[in-house]
mmCIF file of C-alpha atoms in Angstrom:
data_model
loop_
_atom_site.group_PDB
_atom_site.id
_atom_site.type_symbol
_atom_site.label_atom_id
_atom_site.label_comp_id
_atom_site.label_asym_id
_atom_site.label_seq_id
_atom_site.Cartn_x
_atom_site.Cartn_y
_atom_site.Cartn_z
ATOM 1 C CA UNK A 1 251.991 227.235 19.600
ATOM 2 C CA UNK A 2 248.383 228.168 20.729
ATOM 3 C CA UNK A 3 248.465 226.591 24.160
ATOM 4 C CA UNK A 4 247.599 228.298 27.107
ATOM 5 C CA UNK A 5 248.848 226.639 30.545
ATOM 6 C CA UNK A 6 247.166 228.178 33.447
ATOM 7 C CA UNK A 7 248.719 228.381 37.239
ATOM 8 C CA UNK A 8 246.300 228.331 40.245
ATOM 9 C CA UNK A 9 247.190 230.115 42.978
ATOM 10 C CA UNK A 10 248.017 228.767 46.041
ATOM 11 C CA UNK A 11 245.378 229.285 48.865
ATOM 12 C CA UNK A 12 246.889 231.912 51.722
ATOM 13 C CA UNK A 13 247.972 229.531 54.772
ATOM 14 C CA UNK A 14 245.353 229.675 57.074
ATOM 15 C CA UNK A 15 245.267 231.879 59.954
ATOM 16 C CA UNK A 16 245.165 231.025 64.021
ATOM 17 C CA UNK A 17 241.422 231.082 64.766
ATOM 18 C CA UNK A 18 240.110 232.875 68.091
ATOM 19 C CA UNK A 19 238.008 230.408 70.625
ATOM 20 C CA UNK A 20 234.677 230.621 69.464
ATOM 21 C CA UNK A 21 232.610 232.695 72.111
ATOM 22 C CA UNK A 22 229.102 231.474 72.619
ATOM 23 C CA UNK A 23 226.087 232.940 71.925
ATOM 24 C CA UNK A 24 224.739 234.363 75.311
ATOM 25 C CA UNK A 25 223.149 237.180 75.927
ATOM 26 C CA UNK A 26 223.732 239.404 79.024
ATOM 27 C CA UNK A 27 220.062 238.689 80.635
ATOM 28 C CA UNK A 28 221.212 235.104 80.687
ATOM 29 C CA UNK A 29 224.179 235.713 82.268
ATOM 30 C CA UNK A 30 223.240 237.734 85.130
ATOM 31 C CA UNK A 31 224.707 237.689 88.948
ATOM 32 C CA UNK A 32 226.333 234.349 87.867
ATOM 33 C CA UNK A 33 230.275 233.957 88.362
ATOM 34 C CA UNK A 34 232.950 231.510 87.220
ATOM 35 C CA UNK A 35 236.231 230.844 88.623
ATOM 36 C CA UNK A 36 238.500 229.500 86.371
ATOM 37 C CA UNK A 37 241.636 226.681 87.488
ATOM 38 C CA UNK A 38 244.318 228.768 89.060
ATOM 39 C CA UNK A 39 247.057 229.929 87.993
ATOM 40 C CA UNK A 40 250.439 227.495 90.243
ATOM 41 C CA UNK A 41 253.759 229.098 90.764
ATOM 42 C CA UNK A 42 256.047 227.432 92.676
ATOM 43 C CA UNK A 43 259.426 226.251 93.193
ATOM 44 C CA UNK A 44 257.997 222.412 94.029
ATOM 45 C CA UNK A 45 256.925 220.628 90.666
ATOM 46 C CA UNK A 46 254.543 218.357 92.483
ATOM 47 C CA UNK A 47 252.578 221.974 92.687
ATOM 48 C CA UNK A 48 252.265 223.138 89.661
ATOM 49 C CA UNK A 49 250.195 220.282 88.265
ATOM 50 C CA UNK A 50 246.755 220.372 86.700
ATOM 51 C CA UNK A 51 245.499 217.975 89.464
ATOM 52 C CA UNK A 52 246.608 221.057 92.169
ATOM 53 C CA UNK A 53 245.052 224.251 89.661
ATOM 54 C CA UNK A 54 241.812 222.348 90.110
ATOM 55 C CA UNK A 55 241.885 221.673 94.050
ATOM 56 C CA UNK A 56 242.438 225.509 94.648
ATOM 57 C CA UNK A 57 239.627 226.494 91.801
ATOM 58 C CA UNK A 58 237.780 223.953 93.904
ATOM 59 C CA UNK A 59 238.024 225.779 97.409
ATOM 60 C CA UNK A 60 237.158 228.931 96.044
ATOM 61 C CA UNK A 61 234.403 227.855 94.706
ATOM 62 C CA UNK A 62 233.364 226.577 98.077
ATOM 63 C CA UNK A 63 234.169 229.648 99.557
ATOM 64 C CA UNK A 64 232.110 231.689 97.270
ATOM 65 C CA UNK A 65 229.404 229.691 97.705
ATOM 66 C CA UNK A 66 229.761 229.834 101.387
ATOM 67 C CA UNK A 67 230.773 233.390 101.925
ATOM 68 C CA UNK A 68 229.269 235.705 99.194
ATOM 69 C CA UNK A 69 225.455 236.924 98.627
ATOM 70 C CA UNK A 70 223.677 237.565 95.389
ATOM 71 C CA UNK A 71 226.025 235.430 92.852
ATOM 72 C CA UNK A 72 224.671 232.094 91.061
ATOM 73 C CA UNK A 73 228.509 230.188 91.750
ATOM 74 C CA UNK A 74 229.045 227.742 88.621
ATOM 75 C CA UNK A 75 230.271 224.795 89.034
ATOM 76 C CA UNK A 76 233.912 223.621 88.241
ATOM 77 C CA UNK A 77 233.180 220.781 86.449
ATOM 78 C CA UNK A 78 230.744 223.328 83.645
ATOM 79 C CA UNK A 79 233.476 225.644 83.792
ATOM 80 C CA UNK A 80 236.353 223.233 82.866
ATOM 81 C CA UNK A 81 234.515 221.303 80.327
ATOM 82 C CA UNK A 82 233.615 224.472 77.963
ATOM 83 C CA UNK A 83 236.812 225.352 78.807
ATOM 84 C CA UNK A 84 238.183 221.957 77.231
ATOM 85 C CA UNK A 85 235.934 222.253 74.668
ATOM 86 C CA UNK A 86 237.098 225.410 73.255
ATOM 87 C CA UNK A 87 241.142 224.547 73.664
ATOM 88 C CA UNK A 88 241.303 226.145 76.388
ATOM 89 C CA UNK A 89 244.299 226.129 79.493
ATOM 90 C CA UNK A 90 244.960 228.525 82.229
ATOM 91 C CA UNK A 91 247.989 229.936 79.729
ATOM 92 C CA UNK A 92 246.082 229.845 76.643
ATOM 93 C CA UNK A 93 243.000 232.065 78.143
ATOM 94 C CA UNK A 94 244.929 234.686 78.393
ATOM 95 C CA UNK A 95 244.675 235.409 74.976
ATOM 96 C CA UNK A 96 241.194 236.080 75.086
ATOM 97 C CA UNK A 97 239.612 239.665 76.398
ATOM 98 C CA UNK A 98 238.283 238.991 79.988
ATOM 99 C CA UNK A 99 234.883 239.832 78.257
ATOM 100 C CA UNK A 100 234.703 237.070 75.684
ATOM 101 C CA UNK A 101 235.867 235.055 78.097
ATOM 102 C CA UNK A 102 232.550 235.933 80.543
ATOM 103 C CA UNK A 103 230.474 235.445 77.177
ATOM 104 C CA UNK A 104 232.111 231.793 76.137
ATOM 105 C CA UNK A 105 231.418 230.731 79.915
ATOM 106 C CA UNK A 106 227.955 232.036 80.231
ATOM 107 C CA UNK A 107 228.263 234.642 83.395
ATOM 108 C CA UNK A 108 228.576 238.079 83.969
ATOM 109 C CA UNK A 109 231.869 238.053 86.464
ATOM 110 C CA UNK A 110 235.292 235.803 85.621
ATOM 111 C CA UNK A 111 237.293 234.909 88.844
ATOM 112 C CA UNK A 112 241.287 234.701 87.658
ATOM 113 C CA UNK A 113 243.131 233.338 90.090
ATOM 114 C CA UNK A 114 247.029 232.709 91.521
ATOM 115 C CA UNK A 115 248.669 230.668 93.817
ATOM 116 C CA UNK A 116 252.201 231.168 94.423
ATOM 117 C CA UNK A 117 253.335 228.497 97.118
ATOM 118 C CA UNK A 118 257.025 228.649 97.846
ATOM 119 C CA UNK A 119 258.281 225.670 99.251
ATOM 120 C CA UNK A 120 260.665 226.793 102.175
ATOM 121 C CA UNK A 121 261.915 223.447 103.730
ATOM 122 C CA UNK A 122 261.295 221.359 106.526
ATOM 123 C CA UNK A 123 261.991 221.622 110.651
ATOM 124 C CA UNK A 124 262.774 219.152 113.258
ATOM 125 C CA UNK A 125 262.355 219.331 116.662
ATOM 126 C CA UNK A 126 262.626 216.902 119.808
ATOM 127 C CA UNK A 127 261.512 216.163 123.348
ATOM 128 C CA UNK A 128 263.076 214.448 125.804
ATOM 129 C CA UNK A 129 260.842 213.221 129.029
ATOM 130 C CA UNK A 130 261.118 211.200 132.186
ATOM 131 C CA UNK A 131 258.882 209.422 134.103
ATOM 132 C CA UNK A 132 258.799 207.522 137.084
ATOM 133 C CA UNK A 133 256.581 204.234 138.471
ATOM 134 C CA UNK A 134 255.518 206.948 141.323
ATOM 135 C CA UNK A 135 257.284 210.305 143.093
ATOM 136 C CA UNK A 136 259.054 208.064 145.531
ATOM 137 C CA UNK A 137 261.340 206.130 143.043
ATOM 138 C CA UNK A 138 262.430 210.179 142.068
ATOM 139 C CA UNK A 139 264.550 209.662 145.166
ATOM 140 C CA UNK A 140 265.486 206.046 144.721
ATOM 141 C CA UNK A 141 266.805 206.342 140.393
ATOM 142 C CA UNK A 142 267.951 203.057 139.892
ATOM 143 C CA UNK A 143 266.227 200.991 137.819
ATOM 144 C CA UNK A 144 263.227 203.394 138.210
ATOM 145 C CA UNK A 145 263.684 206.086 135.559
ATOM 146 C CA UNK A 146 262.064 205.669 132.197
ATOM 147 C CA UNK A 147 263.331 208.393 129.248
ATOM 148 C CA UNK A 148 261.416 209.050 126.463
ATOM 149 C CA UNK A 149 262.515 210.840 123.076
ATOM 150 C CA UNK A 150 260.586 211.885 119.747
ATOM 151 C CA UNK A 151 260.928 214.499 117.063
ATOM 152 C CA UNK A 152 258.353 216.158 114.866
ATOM 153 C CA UNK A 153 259.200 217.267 110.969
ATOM 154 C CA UNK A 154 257.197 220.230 109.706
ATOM 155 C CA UNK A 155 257.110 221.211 105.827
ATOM 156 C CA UNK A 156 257.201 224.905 105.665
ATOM 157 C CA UNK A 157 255.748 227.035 102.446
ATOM 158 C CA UNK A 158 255.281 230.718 101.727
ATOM 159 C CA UNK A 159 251.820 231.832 100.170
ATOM 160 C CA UNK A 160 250.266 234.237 98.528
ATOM 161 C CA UNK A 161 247.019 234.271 96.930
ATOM 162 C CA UNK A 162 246.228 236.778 94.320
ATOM 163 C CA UNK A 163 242.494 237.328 93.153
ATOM 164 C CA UNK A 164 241.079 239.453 90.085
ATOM 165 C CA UNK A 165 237.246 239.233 88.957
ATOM 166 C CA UNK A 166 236.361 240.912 85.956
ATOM 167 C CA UNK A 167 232.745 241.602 84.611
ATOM 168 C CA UNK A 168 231.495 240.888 80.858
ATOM 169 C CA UNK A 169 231.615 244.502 79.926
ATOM 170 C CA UNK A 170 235.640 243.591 80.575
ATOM 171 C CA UNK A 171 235.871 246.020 83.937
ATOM 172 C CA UNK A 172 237.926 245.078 87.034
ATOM 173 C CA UNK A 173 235.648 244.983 90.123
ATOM 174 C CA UNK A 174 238.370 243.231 92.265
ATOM 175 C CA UNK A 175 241.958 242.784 92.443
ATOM 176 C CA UNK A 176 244.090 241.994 95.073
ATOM 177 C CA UNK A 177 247.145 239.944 96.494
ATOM 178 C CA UNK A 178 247.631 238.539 100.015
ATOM 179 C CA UNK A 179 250.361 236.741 101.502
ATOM 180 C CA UNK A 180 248.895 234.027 103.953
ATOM 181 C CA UNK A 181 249.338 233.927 107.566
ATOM 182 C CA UNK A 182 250.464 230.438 108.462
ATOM 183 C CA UNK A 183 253.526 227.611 106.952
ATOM 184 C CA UNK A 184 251.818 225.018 106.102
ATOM 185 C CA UNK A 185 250.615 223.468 102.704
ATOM 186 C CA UNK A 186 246.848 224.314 103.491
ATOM 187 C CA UNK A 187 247.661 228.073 104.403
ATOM 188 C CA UNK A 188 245.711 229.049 100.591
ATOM 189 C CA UNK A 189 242.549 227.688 101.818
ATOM 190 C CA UNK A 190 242.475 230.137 104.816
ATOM 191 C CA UNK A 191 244.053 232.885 102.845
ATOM 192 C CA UNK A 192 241.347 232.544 100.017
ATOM 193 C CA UNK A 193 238.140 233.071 102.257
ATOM 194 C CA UNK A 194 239.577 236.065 104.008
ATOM 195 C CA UNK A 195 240.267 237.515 100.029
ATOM 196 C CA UNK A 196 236.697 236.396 99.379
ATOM 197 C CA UNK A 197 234.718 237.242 102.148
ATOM 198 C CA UNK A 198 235.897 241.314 101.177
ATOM 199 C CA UNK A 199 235.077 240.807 97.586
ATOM 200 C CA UNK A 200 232.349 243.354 96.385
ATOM 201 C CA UNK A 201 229.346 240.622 97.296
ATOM 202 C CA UNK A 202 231.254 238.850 100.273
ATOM 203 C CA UNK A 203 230.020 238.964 104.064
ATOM 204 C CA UNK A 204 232.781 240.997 105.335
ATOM 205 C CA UNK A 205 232.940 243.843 102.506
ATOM 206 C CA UNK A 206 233.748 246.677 104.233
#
């Protein structure tokens, strides 16, 4: 008939898009480190929550501050918001190459981070004393004595803390696991300055 119909195509479906990676250049990021929210494993729920990733990012960055030389420590909150910014979780950045990673944060050295706290139940124990009004009354018992009982309830957990840092050309300068000495809930705060004071700028490098 003379009439020409024409068909557009369809445009592709678009395609996942990487986290942008900032513009910085290595002069700007020199000497300056990052630790980024850990990693929680555990078998207690009220563990592995964002609120508990940020408390142990937290002490290490204390402890870096406190027991390393020659690194500019950033702080969590800059860390976490460019983080946010970009879509980024502690699962979702490990998509990205340790060195884009540096580049999006703005430092030359990444700090990834795990804490695996196994909850391992509680303990009770008791004590039983006696007293008396004075030591003669230990001879005369009635109506004299006074007994006394109590208990104490520990929580018991199993930790280990492991540490990599990684540098923006995307090489390991650190890695290492530790299982802490001690039961309690606070046993990663001890376990993460002994890990950090033997890191390559730490006070105890050997």
């Amino acid at each position: 008939s003379g009439r020409t119909q024409v068909f557009n195509e369809q445009s592709a479906a678009p395609t996942a898009m990487a986290a942008p990676v900032s513009a910085t250049t290595a002069a700007s990021r020199k000497n300056k480190l990052a630790v980024l929210p850990f990693v929680m494993v555990s078998n207690d729920q009220g563990l592995m929550s964002e609120a508990m990733s940020g408390q142990v990012q937290q002490t290490a960055i204390n402890s870096f501050k406190k027991n390393t030389n020659q690194v500019i420590v950033q702080e969590a909150m800059t860390t976490n918001a460019i983080l946010l910014q970009n879509g980024l979780d502690p699962t979702s950045i490990k998509t990205m190459l340790p060195k884009d990673v540096a580049s999006l944060l703005g430092v030359e050295f990444v700090v990834y981070g795990t804490a695996n706290i196994e909850f391992e139940g509680t303990r009770t124990s008791g004590l039983s004393s006696t007293t008396y009004k004075n030591d003669k009354d230990k001879d005369k018992r009635k109506g004299r004595e006074l007994t006394s009982n109590s208990s104490t309830t520990t929580t018991n957990y199993d930790t280990t803390i492991g540490l990599t840092i990684v540098s923006d050309t995307g090489s390991s300068l650190y890695s290492v696991n530790r299982n802490g000495f001690g039961s309690s809930l606070d046993t990663y705060e001890g376990t993460l300055s002994y890990l950090i004071k033997r890191c390559p700028w730490g006070t105890k490098r050997k």
